[in-house]
Short mmCIF file of C-alpha atoms and ligand atoms in Angstrom, two decimals:
data_model
loop_
_atom_site.label_atom_id
_atom_site.label_comp_id
_atom_site.label_asym_id
_atom_site.label_seq_id
_atom_site.Cartn_x
_atom_site.Cartn_y
_atom_site.Cartn_z
CA MET A 35 0.00 0.00 0.00
CA THR A 36 1.49 3.33 -0.98
CA LYS A 37 1.36 6.20 1.45
CA ASP A 38 1.66 9.70 0.11
CA MET A 39 3.58 12.32 2.11
CA LYS A 40 1.15 14.99 0.91
CA ASP A 41 -1.74 13.16 2.60
CA ILE A 42 0.24 12.68 5.82
CA VAL A 43 1.26 16.35 5.95
CA ALA A 44 -2.36 17.40 5.28
CA LEU A 45 -3.70 15.17 8.07
CA CYS A 46 -1.07 16.54 10.46
CA LYS A 47 -2.25 20.07 9.82
CA ARG A 48 -5.97 19.28 9.67
CA ARG A 49 -5.99 17.44 12.98
CA GLY A 50 -3.44 19.49 14.89
CA PHE A 51 -0.28 17.38 14.92
CA ILE A 52 2.19 19.67 13.16
CA PHE A 53 1.96 23.15 11.63
CA PRO A 54 4.49 25.22 9.70
CA ALA A 55 6.21 27.58 12.17
CA SER A 56 4.99 31.19 11.82
CA ASP A 57 2.17 29.87 9.67
CA ILE A 58 0.25 33.17 9.62
CA TYR A 59 3.36 34.88 8.21
CA GLY A 60 3.83 32.32 5.48
CA GLY A 61 6.06 29.97 7.49
CA LEU A 62 9.85 29.76 7.70
CA ASN A 63 11.61 27.06 5.71
CA GLY A 64 12.89 24.27 7.96
CA PHE A 65 10.95 25.19 11.10
CA TRP A 66 7.84 23.49 12.47
CA ASP A 67 5.45 23.85 15.38
CA TYR A 68 3.83 20.95 17.21
CA GLY A 69 0.11 21.29 17.80
CA PRO A 70 -1.97 19.78 20.62
CA LEU A 71 -1.76 16.19 19.37
CA GLY A 72 1.77 16.38 17.93
CA THR A 73 3.04 17.57 21.29
CA GLU A 74 1.43 14.59 23.06
CA LEU A 75 2.83 12.17 20.48
CA LYS A 76 6.32 13.65 20.76
CA ASN A 77 6.17 13.57 24.56
CA ASN A 78 5.08 9.92 24.49
CA LEU A 79 8.05 8.94 22.32
CA ARG A 80 10.44 11.07 24.39
CA ASP A 81 9.18 9.65 27.71
CA ARG A 82 9.43 6.08 26.47
CA TRP A 83 13.05 6.64 25.37
CA TRP A 84 13.91 8.23 28.73
CA LYS A 85 12.24 5.38 30.56
CA ASP A 86 14.08 2.72 28.53
CA MET A 87 17.41 4.50 28.94
CA VAL A 88 17.47 6.23 32.31
CA LEU A 89 14.64 5.01 34.54
CA CYS A 90 14.53 1.35 33.51
CA PRO A 91 17.69 0.66 31.50
CA PRO A 92 18.01 -2.75 29.85
CA LEU A 93 19.64 -5.79 31.40
CA GLY A 94 23.27 -6.14 30.32
CA PRO A 95 24.97 -9.32 29.11
CA ASP A 96 25.56 -10.36 32.75
CA GLY A 97 21.83 -10.15 33.53
CA ALA A 98 22.11 -7.03 35.73
CA PRO A 99 20.62 -3.69 34.63
CA VAL A 100 23.17 -1.44 32.92
CA GLU A 101 23.82 1.95 34.46
CA ILE A 102 22.70 5.14 32.70
CA VAL A 103 22.21 8.64 34.09
CA GLY A 104 20.64 11.66 32.45
CA VAL A 105 21.75 15.27 31.93
CA ASP A 106 20.14 18.38 30.49
CA SER A 107 22.89 20.69 29.26
CA SER A 108 22.83 24.20 27.87
CA ILE A 109 22.12 24.81 24.19
CA ILE A 110 24.84 27.49 24.12
CA GLN A 111 28.24 26.43 25.42
CA ASN A 112 31.71 27.96 25.45
CA PRO A 113 32.58 28.25 21.72
CA LYS A 114 35.86 26.40 22.35
CA CYS A 115 33.71 23.29 22.75
CA TRP A 116 32.84 23.44 19.04
CA GLU A 117 36.46 23.97 18.06
CA ALA A 118 37.38 20.85 20.00
CA SER A 119 34.53 18.80 18.54
CA GLY A 120 35.56 19.79 15.02
CA HIS A 121 32.31 21.60 14.24
CA VAL A 122 33.82 25.08 13.74
CA GLY A 123 36.34 23.74 11.24
CA GLY A 124 34.51 20.86 9.69
CA PHE A 125 30.72 20.83 10.13
CA ASN A 126 30.24 21.66 6.49
CA ASP A 127 28.02 20.52 3.70
CA PRO A 128 29.09 21.02 0.07
CA MET A 129 26.57 23.41 -1.41
CA VAL A 130 25.88 23.95 -5.10
CA ASP A 131 23.76 26.77 -6.55
CA CYS A 132 21.94 26.84 -9.85
CA LYS A 133 22.47 30.18 -11.57
CA GLU A 134 19.29 29.80 -13.58
CA SER A 135 16.69 28.31 -11.18
CA LYS A 136 18.27 30.06 -8.16
CA LYS A 137 17.84 26.80 -6.27
CA ARG A 138 20.44 25.46 -3.86
CA TYR A 139 21.39 21.81 -3.48
CA ARG A 140 23.56 19.67 -1.27
CA ALA A 141 26.11 18.18 -3.66
CA ASP A 142 25.92 14.79 -1.93
CA HIS A 143 22.13 14.78 -2.41
CA VAL A 144 22.26 15.19 -6.18
CA VAL A 145 22.70 12.22 -8.51
CA VAL A 146 24.00 12.74 -12.04
CA TYR A 147 23.06 10.36 -14.88
CA TRP A 148 25.89 10.08 -17.42
CA PRO A 149 25.27 8.59 -20.88
CA LYS A 150 27.29 5.37 -21.06
CA ASP A 151 28.29 6.12 -24.64
CA GLY A 152 29.83 9.45 -23.57
CA GLN A 153 27.61 11.31 -26.05
CA GLY A 154 25.73 14.33 -24.68
CA SER A 155 25.22 15.92 -21.27
CA GLY A 156 24.82 14.47 -17.80
CA VAL A 157 21.42 15.04 -16.22
CA ALA A 158 21.09 15.76 -12.51
CA PHE A 159 18.30 14.63 -10.16
CA ASP A 160 17.47 14.92 -6.50
CA LYS A 161 18.54 11.69 -4.76
CA ASP A 162 14.91 10.97 -3.81
CA ALA A 163 13.53 11.40 -7.33
CA GLU A 164 11.31 8.52 -8.44
CA ASP A 165 12.30 6.18 -11.26
CA ALA A 166 9.27 7.07 -13.38
CA GLU A 167 10.07 10.77 -13.15
CA ILE A 168 13.76 10.15 -13.95
CA GLU A 169 12.94 8.01 -16.94
CA LYS A 170 10.52 10.60 -18.33
CA ARG A 171 12.94 13.53 -18.00
CA LEU A 172 15.90 11.59 -19.42
CA LYS A 173 13.84 10.61 -22.43
CA LYS A 174 12.76 14.20 -22.99
CA LEU A 175 16.20 15.77 -22.60
CA THR A 176 18.40 13.12 -24.19
CA ASN A 177 16.08 10.71 -26.00
CA LYS A 178 17.83 7.81 -24.22
CA ALA A 179 16.47 5.15 -21.85
CA LEU A 180 17.35 4.70 -18.16
CA ALA A 181 19.55 1.70 -18.97
CA ASP A 182 21.80 3.91 -21.15
CA PHE A 183 23.16 5.77 -18.13
CA ASP A 184 25.68 5.39 -15.32
CA THR A 185 25.19 7.39 -12.12
CA ALA A 186 27.47 9.32 -9.79
CA LYS A 187 26.84 11.69 -6.90
CA LEU A 188 27.56 15.33 -7.70
CA ASP A 189 30.10 15.69 -4.88
CA GLN A 190 32.19 12.94 -6.47
CA ILE A 191 32.32 14.50 -9.92
CA ASP A 192 35.26 16.60 -11.11
CA THR A 193 34.06 20.23 -11.26
CA ALA A 194 35.58 20.54 -14.76
CA LYS A 195 32.65 18.39 -15.90
CA PHE A 196 29.99 20.67 -14.34
CA ALA A 197 29.71 22.65 -17.62
CA ASN A 198 28.24 19.50 -19.15
CA ILE A 199 25.61 18.78 -16.47
CA ILE A 200 21.95 19.78 -16.73
CA GLY A 201 20.86 20.83 -13.21
CA PRO A 202 17.82 19.21 -11.51
CA ASP A 203 15.43 22.10 -12.27
CA VAL A 204 16.61 23.39 -15.67
CA LYS A 205 16.82 22.23 -19.30
CA THR A 206 20.30 23.33 -20.37
CA PRO A 207 23.78 22.38 -19.09
CA GLY A 208 26.28 24.61 -17.33
CA THR A 209 24.18 26.40 -14.70
CA LEU A 210 25.56 24.71 -11.57
CA THR A 211 28.25 26.48 -9.52
CA GLU A 212 31.23 24.69 -8.02
CA PRO A 213 30.50 23.25 -4.56
CA ARG A 214 31.22 25.63 -1.70
CA GLN A 215 31.63 24.58 1.90
CA PHE A 216 28.88 25.95 4.10
CA ASN A 217 29.11 25.74 7.90
CA MET A 218 25.81 24.53 9.27
CA MET A 219 26.06 25.93 12.79
CA PHE A 220 23.76 28.81 13.68
CA HIS A 221 25.58 31.52 15.58
CA THR A 222 24.57 34.32 17.88
CA PHE A 223 26.28 36.85 20.15
CA VAL A 224 26.42 36.61 23.91
CA GLY A 225 26.20 39.94 25.74
CA ALA A 226 25.62 43.47 24.53
CA THR A 227 28.25 43.70 21.79
CA SER A 228 28.27 41.69 18.62
CA GLY A 229 31.96 41.28 17.84
CA ASP A 230 33.72 38.03 16.98
CA GLU A 231 34.92 37.74 20.59
CA ASN A 232 31.27 37.36 21.69
CA LYS A 233 30.28 34.89 19.01
CA ALA A 234 28.62 31.71 20.26
CA TYR A 235 26.86 28.79 18.58
CA LEU A 236 23.57 26.99 18.98
CA ARG A 237 24.45 23.33 19.50
CA PRO A 238 24.24 21.23 16.33
CA GLU A 239 23.93 18.02 18.39
CA THR A 240 23.16 17.22 22.01
CA CYS A 241 26.04 14.81 22.62
CA ALA A 242 28.65 17.53 23.19
CA GLY A 243 26.90 18.53 26.43
CA ILE A 244 27.39 14.95 27.60
CA PHE A 245 31.15 14.93 26.95
CA LEU A 246 31.51 18.34 28.61
CA ASN A 247 29.90 16.91 31.75
CA PHE A 248 31.70 13.57 31.74
CA LYS A 249 34.02 14.58 34.58
CA ASN A 250 31.27 16.32 36.58
CA VAL A 251 29.09 13.22 36.39
CA LEU A 252 31.95 10.91 37.38
CA ASP A 253 32.92 13.15 40.31
CA SER A 254 29.38 13.63 41.57
CA SER A 255 27.84 10.19 41.12
CA ARG A 256 28.84 6.60 41.78
CA THR A 257 28.96 5.64 38.11
CA ARG A 258 31.70 3.22 37.00
CA VAL A 259 32.71 2.27 33.45
CA PRO A 260 30.83 0.78 31.64
CA PHE A 261 28.00 3.28 32.00
CA GLY A 262 26.00 5.71 29.92
CA ILE A 263 24.92 9.34 29.96
CA ALA A 264 21.72 10.24 28.13
CA GLN A 265 20.29 13.52 26.97
CA ILE A 266 17.21 14.72 25.08
CA GLY A 267 16.97 18.22 23.70
CA LYS A 268 16.92 20.68 20.86
CA ALA A 269 19.62 20.84 18.20
CA PHE A 270 20.01 23.36 15.39
CA ARG A 271 21.52 22.97 11.93
CA ASN A 272 21.34 25.50 9.16
CA GLU A 273 20.58 22.75 6.65
CA VAL A 274 21.20 23.71 3.00
CA THR A 275 18.00 22.07 1.86
CA PRO A 276 15.51 21.35 4.64
CA ARG A 277 12.84 19.03 3.27
CA ASN A 278 10.56 16.07 3.53
CA PHE A 279 8.36 17.69 6.16
CA ILE A 280 10.01 17.42 9.60
CA PHE A 281 12.57 14.82 8.40
CA ARG A 282 15.28 17.38 7.78
CA SER A 283 14.54 20.58 9.64
CA ARG A 284 16.73 23.38 10.93
CA GLU A 285 15.53 23.11 14.51
CA PHE A 286 14.86 19.60 15.78
CA GLU A 287 15.19 17.39 18.83
CA GLN A 288 17.62 14.58 19.47
CA MET A 289 17.76 11.72 21.94
CA GLU A 290 21.36 10.64 22.44
CA LEU A 291 23.10 8.11 24.61
CA GLU A 292 26.88 8.08 25.04
CA TRP A 293 27.88 4.66 26.34
CA PHE A 294 31.37 4.69 27.89
CA CYS A 295 33.24 1.39 27.91
CA GLU A 296 36.67 -0.20 27.59
CA GLU A 297 38.03 -0.47 24.08
CA SER A 298 38.25 -4.26 24.27
CA GLU A 299 34.49 -4.46 24.98
CA VAL A 300 33.42 -2.26 22.07
CA PRO A 301 32.27 -5.07 19.71
CA MET A 302 30.09 -6.63 22.40
CA TRP A 303 28.45 -3.35 23.43
CA PHE A 304 28.01 -2.25 19.84
CA ASP A 305 25.93 -5.35 19.07
CA PHE A 306 24.12 -4.95 22.37
CA TRP A 307 22.98 -1.43 21.52
CA VAL A 308 21.94 -2.26 17.96
CA ASP A 309 19.76 -5.01 19.41
CA GLN A 310 18.32 -2.80 22.16
CA ARG A 311 17.50 0.03 19.79
CA THR A 312 15.75 -2.37 17.40
CA ARG A 313 13.62 -3.61 20.31
CA PHE A 314 12.80 -0.01 21.22
CA TRP A 315 11.52 0.84 17.74
CA ASP A 316 9.48 -2.35 17.68
CA ALA A 317 7.91 -1.51 21.06
CA VAL A 318 6.78 1.92 19.88
CA GLY A 319 5.25 0.54 16.68
CA ILE A 320 8.05 0.41 14.09
CA PRO A 321 8.58 -3.30 13.35
CA LYS A 322 11.97 -4.63 12.31
CA SER A 323 10.49 -5.40 8.89
CA ALA A 324 10.13 -1.63 8.26
CA LEU A 325 13.78 -1.02 9.16
CA HIS A 326 17.01 -1.45 7.24
CA PHE A 327 20.41 -1.62 8.89
CA LEU A 328 23.12 0.06 6.85
CA ASP A 329 26.67 -0.75 7.86
CA VAL A 330 28.10 2.59 6.71
CA PRO A 331 30.94 1.93 4.22
CA LYS A 332 34.42 2.86 5.49
CA ASP A 333 34.86 5.76 3.05
CA GLU A 334 31.59 7.39 4.17
CA LEU A 335 32.25 7.17 7.92
CA ALA A 336 32.65 10.33 10.00
CA HIS A 337 36.37 10.93 10.60
CA TYR A 338 36.15 9.87 14.27
CA SER A 339 34.15 6.71 13.70
CA ALA A 340 35.48 3.21 13.20
CA ARG A 341 32.03 1.75 12.66
CA THR A 342 28.53 3.16 12.26
CA ILE A 343 25.23 1.47 11.61
CA ASP A 344 22.48 3.68 10.27
CA VAL A 345 19.09 2.40 11.31
CA GLU A 346 16.95 3.38 8.35
CA TYR A 347 13.17 3.46 8.12
CA ALA A 348 10.94 3.02 5.07
CA PHE A 349 9.87 6.67 4.90
CA PRO A 350 7.34 7.06 2.02
CA PHE A 351 9.51 9.69 0.27
CA ALA A 352 12.40 7.23 0.16
CA ALA A 353 10.34 4.39 -1.37
CA PRO A 354 11.25 1.80 -2.42
CA GLY A 355 14.31 2.56 -0.24
CA TYR A 356 14.89 3.77 3.29
CA ASP A 357 16.34 6.83 4.99
CA GLU A 358 18.15 7.40 8.28
CA LEU A 359 16.19 7.30 11.51
CA GLU A 360 19.05 6.72 13.93
CA GLY A 361 22.82 6.39 13.79
CA ILE A 362 24.68 4.00 16.09
CA ALA A 363 28.35 4.97 16.04
CA HIS A 364 31.54 3.81 17.65
CA ARG A 365 33.16 7.21 18.24
CA GLY A 366 36.40 5.82 19.70
CA ASN A 367 37.67 8.15 22.41
CA PHE A 368 37.81 11.05 19.95
CA ASP A 369 35.57 13.44 21.91
CA LEU A 370 37.14 13.00 25.33
CA THR A 371 40.61 13.25 23.77
CA GLN A 372 39.72 16.49 22.01
CA HIS A 373 38.04 18.10 25.01
CA GLN A 374 40.94 17.06 27.23
CA GLN A 375 43.38 18.70 24.84
CA PHE A 376 41.40 21.90 24.23
CA SER A 377 40.36 22.45 27.88
CA GLY A 378 43.65 21.37 29.45
CA GLN A 379 41.61 19.35 32.00
CA LYS A 380 42.27 15.67 32.64
CA LEU A 381 39.24 13.68 31.55
CA ASP A 382 40.62 10.16 31.94
CA TYR A 383 38.88 7.55 34.03
CA PHE A 384 40.58 5.94 37.00
CA ASP A 385 39.89 2.23 37.23
CA GLN A 386 40.30 1.18 40.87
CA ALA A 387 40.28 -2.51 40.00
CA THR A 388 43.37 -2.28 37.80
CA ASN A 389 44.79 0.90 39.30
CA SER A 390 45.08 2.42 35.85
CA ARG A 391 43.81 5.46 33.94
CA PHE A 392 42.30 5.50 30.47
CA LEU A 393 39.97 7.46 28.20
CA PRO A 394 36.92 5.23 27.67
CA HIS A 395 35.62 4.46 24.20
CA VAL A 396 32.14 5.55 23.26
CA ILE A 397 29.22 3.91 21.52
CA GLU A 398 26.53 6.40 20.60
CA PRO A 399 22.97 5.52 19.64
CA SER A 400 21.79 8.90 18.35
CA THR A 401 18.27 9.42 17.15
CA GLY A 402 16.12 12.33 16.13
CA LEU A 403 13.09 12.62 18.40
CA THR A 404 11.27 14.66 15.79
CA ARG A 405 12.41 12.30 13.03
CA GLY A 406 11.09 9.45 15.19
CA VAL A 407 7.74 11.25 15.39
CA LEU A 408 7.69 11.36 11.59
CA ALA A 409 8.37 7.63 11.44
CA LEU A 410 5.49 6.97 13.87
CA LEU A 411 3.16 9.16 11.79
CA CYS A 412 4.15 7.47 8.52
CA GLN A 413 3.89 3.98 10.01
CA ALA A 414 0.49 4.70 11.61
CA TYR A 415 -1.10 6.26 8.53
CA THR A 416 -3.55 3.64 7.21
CA PRO A 417 -5.87 4.46 4.31
CA ASP A 418 -9.19 2.58 4.62
CA GLU A 419 -11.90 3.39 2.15
CA SER A 420 -14.46 1.39 4.11
CA ARG A 421 -14.74 4.01 6.83
CA PRO A 422 -16.07 7.59 6.71
CA SER A 423 -12.72 9.18 7.54
CA GLY A 424 -11.05 7.21 4.72
CA VAL A 425 -8.00 6.77 6.95
CA TYR A 426 -7.03 5.92 10.49
CA MET A 427 -3.82 6.37 12.47
CA ASN A 428 -2.72 3.01 13.79
CA PHE A 429 -0.61 4.18 16.74
CA THR A 430 0.15 1.71 19.51
CA PRO A 431 -2.05 2.53 22.53
CA ALA A 432 1.04 3.70 24.44
CA MET A 433 2.10 6.15 21.72
CA ALA A 434 -1.40 7.40 20.78
CA PRO A 435 -1.87 11.05 21.78
CA LYS A 436 -5.29 10.16 23.22
CA LYS A 437 -5.80 6.74 24.75
CA ALA A 438 -9.57 6.91 24.65
CA ALA A 439 -12.50 9.16 23.85
CA ILE A 440 -15.61 9.30 26.01
CA LEU A 441 -18.64 9.95 23.84
CA PRO A 442 -22.19 10.48 25.10
CA LEU A 443 -24.39 9.07 22.31
CA THR A 444 -26.45 12.27 22.31
CA ALA A 445 -25.93 15.67 23.86
CA LYS A 446 -29.12 15.01 25.86
CA GLU A 447 -29.02 15.62 29.54
CA ASP A 448 -29.02 12.03 30.75
CA HIS A 449 -26.05 10.86 28.66
CA VAL A 450 -23.75 13.78 29.32
CA PRO A 451 -23.37 13.64 33.14
CA LEU A 452 -22.40 9.95 33.08
CA ALA A 453 -19.88 10.58 30.30
CA GLN A 454 -18.45 13.50 32.26
CA LYS A 455 -18.15 11.35 35.37
CA LEU A 456 -16.24 8.66 33.45
CA TYR A 457 -14.03 11.29 31.82
CA LEU A 458 -13.11 12.88 35.17
CA GLU A 459 -12.17 9.48 36.58
CA LEU A 460 -10.08 8.38 33.60
CA ARG A 461 -8.18 11.62 33.03
CA GLU A 462 -6.35 11.14 36.34
CA ASP A 463 -4.43 8.25 34.74
CA PHE A 464 -4.85 8.55 30.98
CA ALA A 465 -4.83 11.18 28.26
CA VAL A 466 -8.51 11.04 27.31
CA ASP A 467 -10.89 13.15 25.29
CA LEU A 468 -14.50 14.04 26.10
CA ASP A 469 -16.36 14.84 22.88
CA ILE A 470 -20.03 15.73 23.26
CA LYS A 471 -21.36 17.38 20.12
CA GLN A 472 -21.97 16.16 16.51
CA ASN A 473 -23.40 12.86 15.34
CA ILE A 474 -21.61 9.78 16.60
CA GLY A 475 -20.30 8.76 13.16
CA LYS A 476 -18.46 12.05 12.73
CA ARG A 477 -16.99 11.77 16.20
CA TYR A 478 -15.72 8.23 15.52
CA ALA A 479 -14.23 9.49 12.26
CA ARG A 480 -12.35 12.23 14.07
CA GLN A 481 -10.99 9.78 16.65
CA ASP A 482 -9.90 7.42 13.85
CA GLU A 483 -7.95 10.23 12.23
CA ILE A 484 -6.17 11.19 15.42
CA GLY A 485 -5.46 7.54 16.20
CA THR A 486 -7.44 7.08 19.42
CA PRO A 487 -7.46 3.32 20.00
CA TYR A 488 -10.71 3.13 22.03
CA CYS A 489 -14.00 5.01 22.17
CA PHE A 490 -16.37 4.52 25.10
CA THR A 491 -19.94 5.47 24.29
CA VAL A 492 -22.57 6.26 26.90
CA ASP A 493 -26.15 5.54 25.76
CA ASN A 494 -29.60 4.63 27.12
CA ASP A 495 -28.41 1.19 28.24
CA THR A 496 -25.75 2.88 30.34
CA LEU A 497 -28.54 4.53 32.36
CA ALA A 498 -30.10 1.14 33.03
CA ASP A 499 -27.11 -1.15 33.65
CA HIS A 500 -24.01 1.09 33.78
CA THR A 501 -22.36 -0.55 30.78
CA VAL A 502 -20.74 1.37 27.93
CA THR A 503 -19.87 0.42 24.37
CA VAL A 504 -16.17 0.04 23.60
CA ARG A 505 -15.29 0.60 19.95
CA ASP A 506 -11.92 -0.70 18.77
CA ARG A 507 -10.27 1.70 16.30
CA ASN A 508 -8.66 -0.90 14.06
CA THR A 509 -11.42 -3.51 13.83
CA MET A 510 -14.35 -1.12 14.47
CA ALA A 511 -15.77 -4.04 16.52
CA GLN A 512 -17.91 -3.08 19.49
CA GLU A 513 -18.49 -4.77 22.84
CA ARG A 514 -20.07 -3.70 26.10
CA ILE A 515 -18.26 -3.48 29.41
CA HIS A 516 -19.20 -2.17 32.81
CA MET A 517 -18.27 1.47 33.50
CA ASP A 518 -16.30 0.39 36.58
CA LYS A 519 -14.09 -1.83 34.39
CA VAL A 520 -13.06 0.87 31.91
CA ALA A 521 -9.92 2.00 33.77
CA ASP A 522 -8.63 -1.57 34.13
CA TYR A 523 -9.47 -2.27 30.51
CA LEU A 524 -7.34 0.67 29.37
CA LYS A 525 -4.51 -0.15 31.76
CA GLU A 526 -4.33 -3.66 30.32
CA LYS A 527 -4.23 -2.30 26.76
CA MET A 528 -1.45 0.19 27.58
CA LYS A 529 0.96 -2.58 28.62
P1 ATP B 189 22.71 13.76 7.43
O1 ATP B 189 23.97 13.16 6.94
O2 ATP B 189 21.47 13.15 6.84
O3 ATP B 189 22.68 15.26 7.42
P2 ATP B 189 23.72 13.02 9.96
O4 ATP B 189 24.14 11.63 9.64
O5 ATP B 189 24.68 14.13 10.02
O6 ATP B 189 22.53 13.41 9.00
P3 ATP B 189 23.63 12.74 12.73
O7 ATP B 189 24.58 13.85 12.98
O8 ATP B 189 24.13 11.35 12.82
O9 ATP B 189 22.92 12.97 11.32
O10 ATP B 189 22.36 12.95 13.66
C1 ATP B 189 21.81 11.94 14.44
C2 ATP B 189 20.30 11.87 14.25
O11 ATP B 189 19.73 13.17 14.43
C3 ATP B 189 19.88 11.46 12.85
O12 ATP B 189 19.82 10.06 12.76
C4 ATP B 189 18.50 12.08 12.75
O13 ATP B 189 17.53 11.24 13.35
C5 ATP B 189 18.63 13.34 13.56
N1 ATP B 189 18.84 14.50 12.68
C6 ATP B 189 20.00 14.94 12.17
N2 ATP B 189 19.83 16.03 11.42
C7 ATP B 189 18.50 16.30 11.46
C8 ATP B 189 17.67 17.32 10.89
N3 ATP B 189 18.18 18.28 10.14
N4 ATP B 189 16.34 17.29 11.15
C9 ATP B 189 15.80 16.32 11.92
N5 ATP B 189 16.53 15.35 12.48
C10 ATP B 189 17.86 15.32 12.27
#
């Protein structure tokens, strides 16, 4: 079944999940606001991650729970931090402009089709362009078929050949500029004057705040290697081409764990975390069958990483492929080494058992919270022509923004007070909705679209025997249960 991003984006706006930021001013490219339901969904995913990492961390290979603590560090840090991490010097994307269309592209996101026979121009496409669209445009511009071409990414092509490339949005060759490096960190000024000496950066990733606090955490808690430090928070990147809804935005949220261990134990912990993260995604509604695990090839690894697995999800815009949801990287001891050198502070760990000091290695499962929300939305979106809404959101009960809706069958006096009573009881423990007006079919349709797993309807029978109808979102099947059993019923379903 194909899911169309346009439909998902429209539902998100229509039902209050996600809006363009500054919508009334025409928006701002790469920025998004979370509405009433999107906020609940994001909080549910965030809280589950925090629970699985910090409050209830998994059992380690020895059967005992592993140790993980949380931090919440500042978005703006001493700018030296970003020199040490390599972001000031190297957090760059190669950017290419088209002189004719005035569009800007990331060179590594553009694919060029070269005629195998060497006759004619290369034709450039966005990396997510669909085969049908590619085939059509190639035919039109070159009169050749898809099979007549080889492909190469624009950032791997000698710039001398750029004069012979037709850009993605034009019809003639030679309009693309040479790639320029573009630093993606947003900057600001701290204090009243705006000179270079006051320049500071908005963090481009949350993990730096963890490394900066490594020593503080060690000195103030009883943590021993191996252990982890987790953080959730905002990150900012001035992306060259924000796109695909909230997938690539300029302000987003990350959930990152830095797992500190001995170098000799890296392979074991690496596998451990890949397994744990797969279980996490499954538990929140993204089955392993919708994921793809990309062992990042050596020549594409970040300079500090010896191994990285990208956990990719079948986002509709990437179909029939996948795109990154989470990166699990072995970062060596690059970060602690750098911060130790730049700060002049000793950051090594003293191991009492062996009476020795070392800089622990790090395994980092790093995921976008907001990108995770997009995966949940895409996975849940289920077209169904048999129902009035034409679609329902198949969230797991635990992730659903609303766990249940309480619906009096009519707005008549005798149905409403009982519904209100049930609502007041349930809302102590569950995020529930009380929806009184409109015909019942329209109210069910609304709950289907926002992904509420259960609707409890109060009707005339409720007055007589205190039972309510439970309607199951996915099957639309109905059964009756006693009002007193509703809380237990929901609790059971949330497990
Ligand atoms: P890319 O190469 O696609 O720009 P990256 O590999 O640099 O991304 P990381 O630095 O590994 O991304 O970031 C870790 C996670 O943070 C990603 O897996 C993703 O979930 C999330 N993330 C990164 N950039 C963005 C963004 N611009 N918008 C939303 N989420 C993002």
